[in-house]
XYZ file of C-alpha atoms in Angstrom:
450
model
C 12.629 14.689 40.924
C 11.291 14.556 37.402
C 7.625 13.116 37.935
C 7.529 12.021 34.281
C 10.705 9.789 34.654
C 11.478 8.895 38.191
C 11.254 5.099 39.499
C 7.537 5.881 41.237
C 5.922 6.034 37.592
C 4.888 2.564 38.632
C 1.741 0.816 40.428
C 1.473 0.714 44.030
C 0.841 -2.805 44.206
C 4.441 -3.418 42.658
C 6.011 -2.412 45.637
C 3.643 -3.724 48.579
C 4.179 -7.254 46.438
C 7.915 -6.626 46.489
C 7.651 -5.770 50.192
C 6.004 -9.462 50.620
C 8.458 -11.041 48.426
C 11.149 -10.059 50.365
C 9.589 -10.912 53.605
C 8.669 -14.362 52.557
C 11.847 -15.209 50.706
C 10.539 -15.054 47.037
C 13.521 -14.043 45.334
C 14.322 -16.763 42.979
C 14.373 -16.443 39.115
C 11.010 -15.356 37.471
C 10.225 -15.144 33.906
C 7.696 -13.070 32.629
C 6.653 -12.380 28.902
C 4.589 -9.539 27.380
C 1.985 -10.384 24.859
C -1.462 -9.219 23.071
C -4.372 -11.879 23.978
C -6.486 -11.121 20.733
C -6.064 -8.779 17.934
C -8.581 -5.562 17.946
C -11.239 -5.761 15.022
C -10.047 -4.783 11.173
C -6.448 -5.857 12.614
C -4.724 -8.516 10.261
C -1.391 -8.410 12.136
C 0.461 -5.925 14.903
C 3.790 -4.542 14.825
C 6.298 -4.645 17.626
C 7.755 -1.201 18.966
C 9.143 0.344 22.035
C 12.026 -2.231 22.559
C 14.526 0.328 22.676
C 13.129 2.700 25.267
C 12.145 -0.333 27.592
C 15.861 -1.348 27.398
C 16.904 2.145 28.247
C 13.986 2.071 31.303
C 15.655 -1.156 32.522
C 19.523 0.215 32.372
C 18.602 3.632 33.965
C 16.159 2.360 36.668
C 17.130 3.844 39.982
C 15.289 5.127 43.300
C 16.551 8.845 43.948
C 17.152 9.428 47.637
C 14.004 11.744 47.154
C 12.034 9.024 46.184
C 13.280 6.912 48.941
C 12.563 9.620 51.524
C 8.982 10.005 50.112
C 8.262 6.532 50.424
C 9.679 6.114 53.795
C 7.487 9.034 54.858
C 4.375 7.593 53.512
C 4.525 5.003 56.506
C 3.352 2.200 54.132
C 6.639 0.528 53.771
C 9.398 -1.100 55.943
C 13.100 -0.455 55.954
C 14.022 -3.809 54.404
C 11.834 -2.244 51.146
C 13.545 0.715 51.242
C 17.160 -0.675 51.577
C 16.332 -2.835 48.877
C 15.163 -0.060 46.462
C 18.135 2.057 47.420
C 20.486 -0.542 46.071
C 17.972 -1.643 43.067
C 19.938 -2.323 39.709
C 18.211 -4.383 37.041
C 20.369 -7.575 36.307
C 18.619 -9.869 34.628
C 17.989 -10.880 30.895
C 15.623 -9.809 28.331
C 14.476 -11.619 25.002
C 12.645 -9.692 22.407
C 11.410 -9.409 18.830
C 13.227 -7.006 16.775
C 11.258 -3.811 16.812
C 9.240 -3.480 13.386
C 8.399 -7.128 13.465
C 4.820 -8.075 12.727
C 3.094 -10.402 15.399
C -0.212 -12.026 16.511
C -2.312 -12.777 19.311
C -0.168 -15.018 22.465
C 3.019 -14.295 20.809
C 5.456 -12.749 23.309
C 7.257 -9.753 21.954
C 9.033 -9.370 25.232
C 10.603 -11.835 28.070
C 12.317 -10.882 31.355
C 14.241 -13.206 33.278
C 15.308 -12.021 36.732
C 14.780 -12.216 40.468
C 11.266 -12.160 41.084
C 11.210 -8.919 42.731
C 13.248 -7.155 39.946
C 10.885 -8.648 37.214
C 7.837 -7.711 39.212
C 8.844 -4.041 39.856
C 9.288 -3.221 36.213
C 6.072 -4.492 34.702
C 3.986 -1.450 34.859
C 6.348 0.870 32.965
C 7.373 -1.929 30.220
C 3.685 -2.398 29.311
C 3.119 1.400 29.290
C 6.031 1.635 26.575
C 5.743 -1.400 24.615
C 1.916 -1.080 24.694
C 1.525 2.333 23.230
C 4.608 2.495 20.618
C 3.178 -1.178 19.385
C -0.317 0.197 18.972
C 0.752 3.369 17.198
C 3.143 1.515 14.918
C 0.423 -1.095 13.982
C -2.123 2.089 13.419
C 0.550 3.476 11.252
C 1.647 0.399 9.349
C -1.917 0.045 8.175
C -2.158 3.930 6.832
C 1.112 3.264 5.053
C -0.288 0.367 3.297
C -3.634 2.017 2.299
C -1.720 5.194 1.207
C -0.276 3.083 -1.599
C 3.170 5.097 -1.630
C 1.970 8.720 -0.779
C 4.094 10.657 1.774
C 2.480 10.538 5.296
C 3.673 12.822 7.829
C 2.669 12.847 11.433
C 0.741 15.678 12.628
C -0.677 14.230 15.941
C 1.501 15.929 18.980
C -1.215 18.454 19.715
C -3.826 15.742 19.848
C -1.919 13.188 21.696
C -2.758 12.148 25.289
C 0.473 13.887 26.638
C 3.855 15.185 25.582
C 5.398 11.833 25.823
C 2.602 10.148 23.642
C 3.467 12.505 21.155
C 7.036 12.015 20.791
C 6.503 8.149 21.067
C 4.122 8.235 18.035
C 6.115 10.246 15.911
C 8.771 7.452 16.769
C 6.326 4.484 15.954
C 4.875 6.031 12.894
C 8.415 6.720 11.535
C 9.168 3.071 12.080
C 6.167 1.827 10.274
C 6.801 3.895 7.343
C 5.627 7.271 7.753
C 8.037 10.024 6.254
C 8.349 12.281 8.947
C 6.610 14.288 11.757
C 5.552 17.608 12.587
C 6.903 17.225 16.223
C 10.398 18.950 16.334
C 11.676 17.675 19.468
C 11.557 14.098 17.536
C 14.050 15.213 15.064
C 16.434 16.380 17.733
C 16.155 13.196 20.227
C 15.620 10.516 17.141
C 16.644 12.311 13.845
C 13.234 11.698 12.080
C 12.627 14.663 9.229
C 10.366 17.168 10.129
C 7.746 18.748 7.921
C 5.679 22.000 8.358
C 3.832 24.755 6.746
C 1.606 27.254 8.137
C -1.409 27.711 10.202
C -4.579 29.480 9.169
C -3.631 32.168 11.698
C -0.875 33.528 9.426
C -3.199 33.832 6.658
C -5.591 35.661 8.491
C -2.991 37.976 10.226
C -2.657 39.613 6.772
C -5.693 41.758 4.951
C -4.735 39.955 1.619
C -4.278 36.436 1.411
C -1.699 36.776 -1.616
C 0.288 39.220 0.745
C 0.277 36.360 3.219
C 1.846 33.777 0.782
C 4.405 36.201 -0.600
C 5.693 37.158 2.852
C 5.659 33.495 4.074
C 7.715 32.718 0.920
C 9.925 35.121 1.518
C 11.252 34.082 4.894
C 10.723 30.334 4.092
C 12.051 30.076 0.644
C 13.025 26.409 0.942
C 10.402 23.345 0.485
C 7.693 25.902 0.551
C 4.012 24.795 1.055
C 1.351 27.069 1.080
C -2.222 26.673 2.760
C -5.062 27.393 0.596
C -8.071 26.580 2.196
C -8.645 29.560 4.987
C -11.334 31.462 2.890
C -11.965 29.886 -0.629
C -9.855 27.191 -2.030
C -10.648 27.683 -5.682
C -9.636 31.368 -5.285
C -6.413 30.588 -3.378
C -5.205 28.135 -5.926
C -5.351 30.618 -8.493
C -3.703 33.245 -6.386
C -0.690 30.837 -5.891
C -0.767 30.510 -9.747
C -0.540 34.358 -10.457
C 2.161 34.358 -7.567
C 4.288 31.597 -8.671
C 6.032 33.854 -11.327
C 7.371 36.471 -9.004
C 8.191 34.210 -6.574
C 10.330 32.103 -9.250
C 12.131 35.316 -10.164
C 13.310 35.446 -6.504
C 14.374 31.776 -7.108
C 11.395 30.588 -5.167
C 9.533 27.430 -6.107
C 6.220 26.044 -4.714
C 6.988 22.697 -3.709
C 3.124 22.214 -2.659
C -0.417 23.390 -1.517
C -1.975 22.252 1.314
C -5.771 21.543 1.716
C -7.031 21.051 5.387
C -10.972 21.061 4.932
C -13.803 20.099 2.863
C -14.086 17.276 0.609
C -10.624 16.468 -0.015
C -10.815 14.243 -3.174
C -12.971 16.731 -5.061
C -10.680 19.677 -3.844
C -7.709 17.988 -4.820
C -9.003 17.251 -8.314
C -9.760 20.892 -8.665
C -6.746 22.416 -7.461
C -4.457 19.713 -9.420
C -6.347 21.357 -12.880
C -5.611 24.636 -11.583
C -2.022 24.283 -11.113
C -1.451 22.153 -14.256
C -3.416 24.757 -16.184
C -1.338 27.385 -14.866
C 2.234 25.358 -15.751
C 2.544 24.399 -12.094
C 2.904 20.890 -12.844
C 5.378 19.939 -10.430
C 3.931 21.435 -7.538
C 2.283 18.726 -5.091
C -1.218 18.673 -3.155
C -0.852 17.930 0.650
C -3.677 17.095 2.484
C -4.664 17.153 6.083
C -7.726 17.585 8.353
C -9.317 14.358 10.077
C -7.959 11.628 7.884
C -8.224 8.038 8.648
C -7.696 4.672 7.042
C -11.249 4.929 5.504
C -10.631 8.076 3.745
C -7.389 6.724 2.551
C -9.176 3.935 1.212
C -11.443 6.546 -0.526
C -8.867 8.723 -2.018
C -7.219 5.352 -3.678
C -10.647 4.466 -4.735
C -11.741 7.847 -6.033
C -8.057 8.693 -7.854
C -7.517 11.626 -5.725
C -4.158 13.477 -6.944
C -2.959 13.670 -3.510
C 0.827 13.620 -3.105
C 1.029 13.740 0.714
C -0.894 13.725 3.794
C -0.796 14.911 7.145
C -2.526 12.501 10.129
C -2.866 13.307 13.381
C -5.835 12.217 15.859
C -6.774 9.066 14.295
C -3.028 8.160 14.427
C -1.785 8.940 17.770
C -4.978 7.972 19.654
C -5.527 4.946 17.407
C -9.117 5.847 17.515
C -10.553 2.711 16.053
C -8.795 0.802 18.677
C -7.271 2.907 21.513
C -5.959 -0.127 23.421
C -4.973 -3.590 23.118
C -5.504 -6.269 25.287
C -2.100 -6.764 26.677
C -0.465 -8.511 29.347
C 2.968 -9.298 31.263
C 2.461 -12.447 32.959
C 4.682 -14.743 35.380
C 5.523 -18.049 32.830
C 8.114 -19.423 35.230
C 9.168 -19.469 38.664
C 12.050 -21.185 40.717
C 12.307 -23.452 37.442
C 9.046 -24.334 37.374
C 6.708 -23.419 34.765
C 3.557 -21.256 35.878
C 0.278 -20.225 34.433
C -2.890 -18.125 34.986
C -6.251 -20.059 34.031
C -8.729 -17.241 34.615
C -11.568 -17.478 32.291
C -10.463 -15.726 28.852
C -7.254 -14.562 30.618
C -5.282 -18.168 30.606
C -1.738 -17.993 29.758
C 0.553 -20.474 28.324
C 3.446 -21.653 30.652
C 7.231 -21.572 30.490
C 9.649 -19.928 28.256
C 8.698 -19.540 24.614
C 9.705 -19.147 21.409
C 7.834 -18.161 17.969
C 8.878 -20.141 14.856
C 7.834 -18.215 11.508
C 7.251 -20.232 8.036
C 7.203 -18.642 4.734
C 6.212 -19.527 1.420
C 7.679 -20.042 -1.968
C 7.282 -16.129 -2.684
C 8.933 -15.310 0.818
C 5.680 -14.278 2.178
C 4.657 -15.080 5.812
C 2.528 -18.443 5.825
C 2.039 -19.462 9.335
C 3.391 -19.387 12.951
C 4.139 -21.824 15.861
C 4.413 -20.775 19.388
C 6.224 -23.362 21.561
C 8.332 -23.995 24.162
C 12.120 -22.411 23.742
C 13.882 -25.492 23.839
C 11.613 -27.189 21.138
C 12.649 -25.977 17.521
C 10.257 -26.097 14.783
C 10.489 -25.243 10.990
C 11.402 -21.783 10.059
C 12.776 -18.206 11.547
C 12.870 -18.079 15.329
C 11.970 -14.483 16.019
C 12.591 -13.922 19.901
C 16.388 -13.165 20.514
C 18.620 -12.095 23.739
C 19.075 -8.309 24.088
C 20.138 -7.871 27.525
C 22.040 -10.239 29.959
C 23.119 -9.758 33.172
C 21.339 -6.152 33.072
C 23.417 -5.385 30.170
C 22.622 -4.654 26.416
C 24.469 -7.273 24.086
C 24.774 -7.443 20.483
C 24.813 -4.444 17.916
C 22.108 -1.692 18.778
C 20.016 -0.938 15.380
C 19.697 2.402 14.248
C 16.553 3.627 13.727
C 16.842 3.779 10.351
C 17.788 -0.048 10.454
C 14.405 -0.672 12.419
C 12.280 1.171 9.549
C 14.081 -0.993 6.872
C 13.169 -3.967 8.942
C 9.523 -2.894 9.368
C 9.348 -2.276 5.510
C 10.648 -5.835 4.840
C 8.063 -7.340 7.248
C 5.252 -5.530 5.642
C 6.306 -6.780 2.332
C 6.383 -10.293 3.426
C 2.892 -10.070 5.221
C 0.104 -12.606 4.237
C -1.880 -11.296 0.905
C -5.186 -10.396 1.724
C -7.726 -7.374 2.668
C -6.374 -5.056 5.332
C -9.856 -4.184 6.655
C -11.514 -7.657 6.579
C -8.674 -9.673 7.394
C -8.631 -13.550 7.265
C -6.947 -14.709 10.691
C -3.198 -15.560 10.503
C -2.443 -19.133 11.433
C -0.365 -19.389 14.805
C -0.417 -22.795 15.880
C 0.399 -24.087 19.509
C 2.972 -27.000 19.382
C 2.282 -30.272 21.154
C 4.967 -29.980 23.633
C 3.461 -26.173 24.923
C 0.111 -28.022 25.070
C 1.815 -30.878 27.056
C 3.651 -28.450 29.510
C 0.173 -26.613 30.181
C -1.349 -30.029 30.899
C 1.701 -30.657 33.299
C 1.262 -27.738 34.947
C -2.409 -28.139 35.615
C -1.906 -31.657 36.876
C 0.731 -30.563 39.267
C -1.188 -27.307 40.508
C -4.483 -29.521 40.828
C -6.350 -27.735 38.266
C -8.638 -29.208 35.107
C -6.431 -29.865 32.138
C -7.540 -27.155 29.087
C -6.184 -23.999 27.843
C -9.806 -22.236 29.155
C -8.799 -19.241 26.369
């Protein structure tokens, strides 16, 4: 049993609820939607990601005999539940926004329609998958916009909160527009381009910095990048210039130098001047080390001659907003719309659609959140991607998703990224009326209670 992939990677209460559902006959069709209640500070948009892994999870979800035996031994569950889980197969429908789509508060990016026990069981893992990848894609998209066309590389695996997080961060960042990743497995699994230089330990293992550079160059002649801040960045840059002719005779070009510490703007300007004076005008300057949106903004403001940037911790932890206030909530059961009215956590009932309008320049202008069968002006964003437990339609490649995300960013509303004006998401009259009708049916006061 793989503890990181098995069916037991869920919350206890999912199984206790399912047991109660089965005992009480609550097995009619249910509709759940995943959405974010509100955008974090400094976020003017979010980007949907993780749908591919969510569908993989639903398609493959099975309980092994080892897992069933363990559940039985706990003494918590009756034979009826164990038998149900032994034959479990997801048979429902999934509607979703395509990965790479920009979305806003209260807009569902995924809807599950299935018998209630099925739809309930998959809640925890679906939130886990969709939340993290959308979190990182949203963070990465901001960085792509602020970097103004500079090459960005994910350096985050070693600081990610677990191996799965590191791998999925590489995927989400690539969707949002990063050029690649340092995580080797991401290339094998997803085909994402990988980038790498050297560590300071390699330089330190030699008694002479020039000898370290030459040794590395001879063994890694293609796409050569030399790390120059182990001791004295200025001296190392001059060493690179002195070494370049000898490497050129060997057919080796120095593609870039990397700076990993210090005042990166000032150092990049100094190093650029040294390289240019030494004839290495085509050798790029790559920087890394504690880079976040504030530094990206500073690079542009101060005219730093930086060609590429490696970003780790702030990306994979989404350090300024490490979590979304997101939820997967019941919106319909047994043909009747349902809604939660908890203070600050109220939901809009029913199966919903998001309609997006664009202005004359093709930029996003406003969204309308409505019930599914009440069409509005604009583009319908939520589409059916699974029916009868099987995927339908053409499955997009990762590059297809990346192209869609790039188009979405190009169509986002104009405005300052770090001081956003709230994007207008209008709630349709039909949805407000449905919420009021649900409240009357359940004996609650009318009103959204958001």
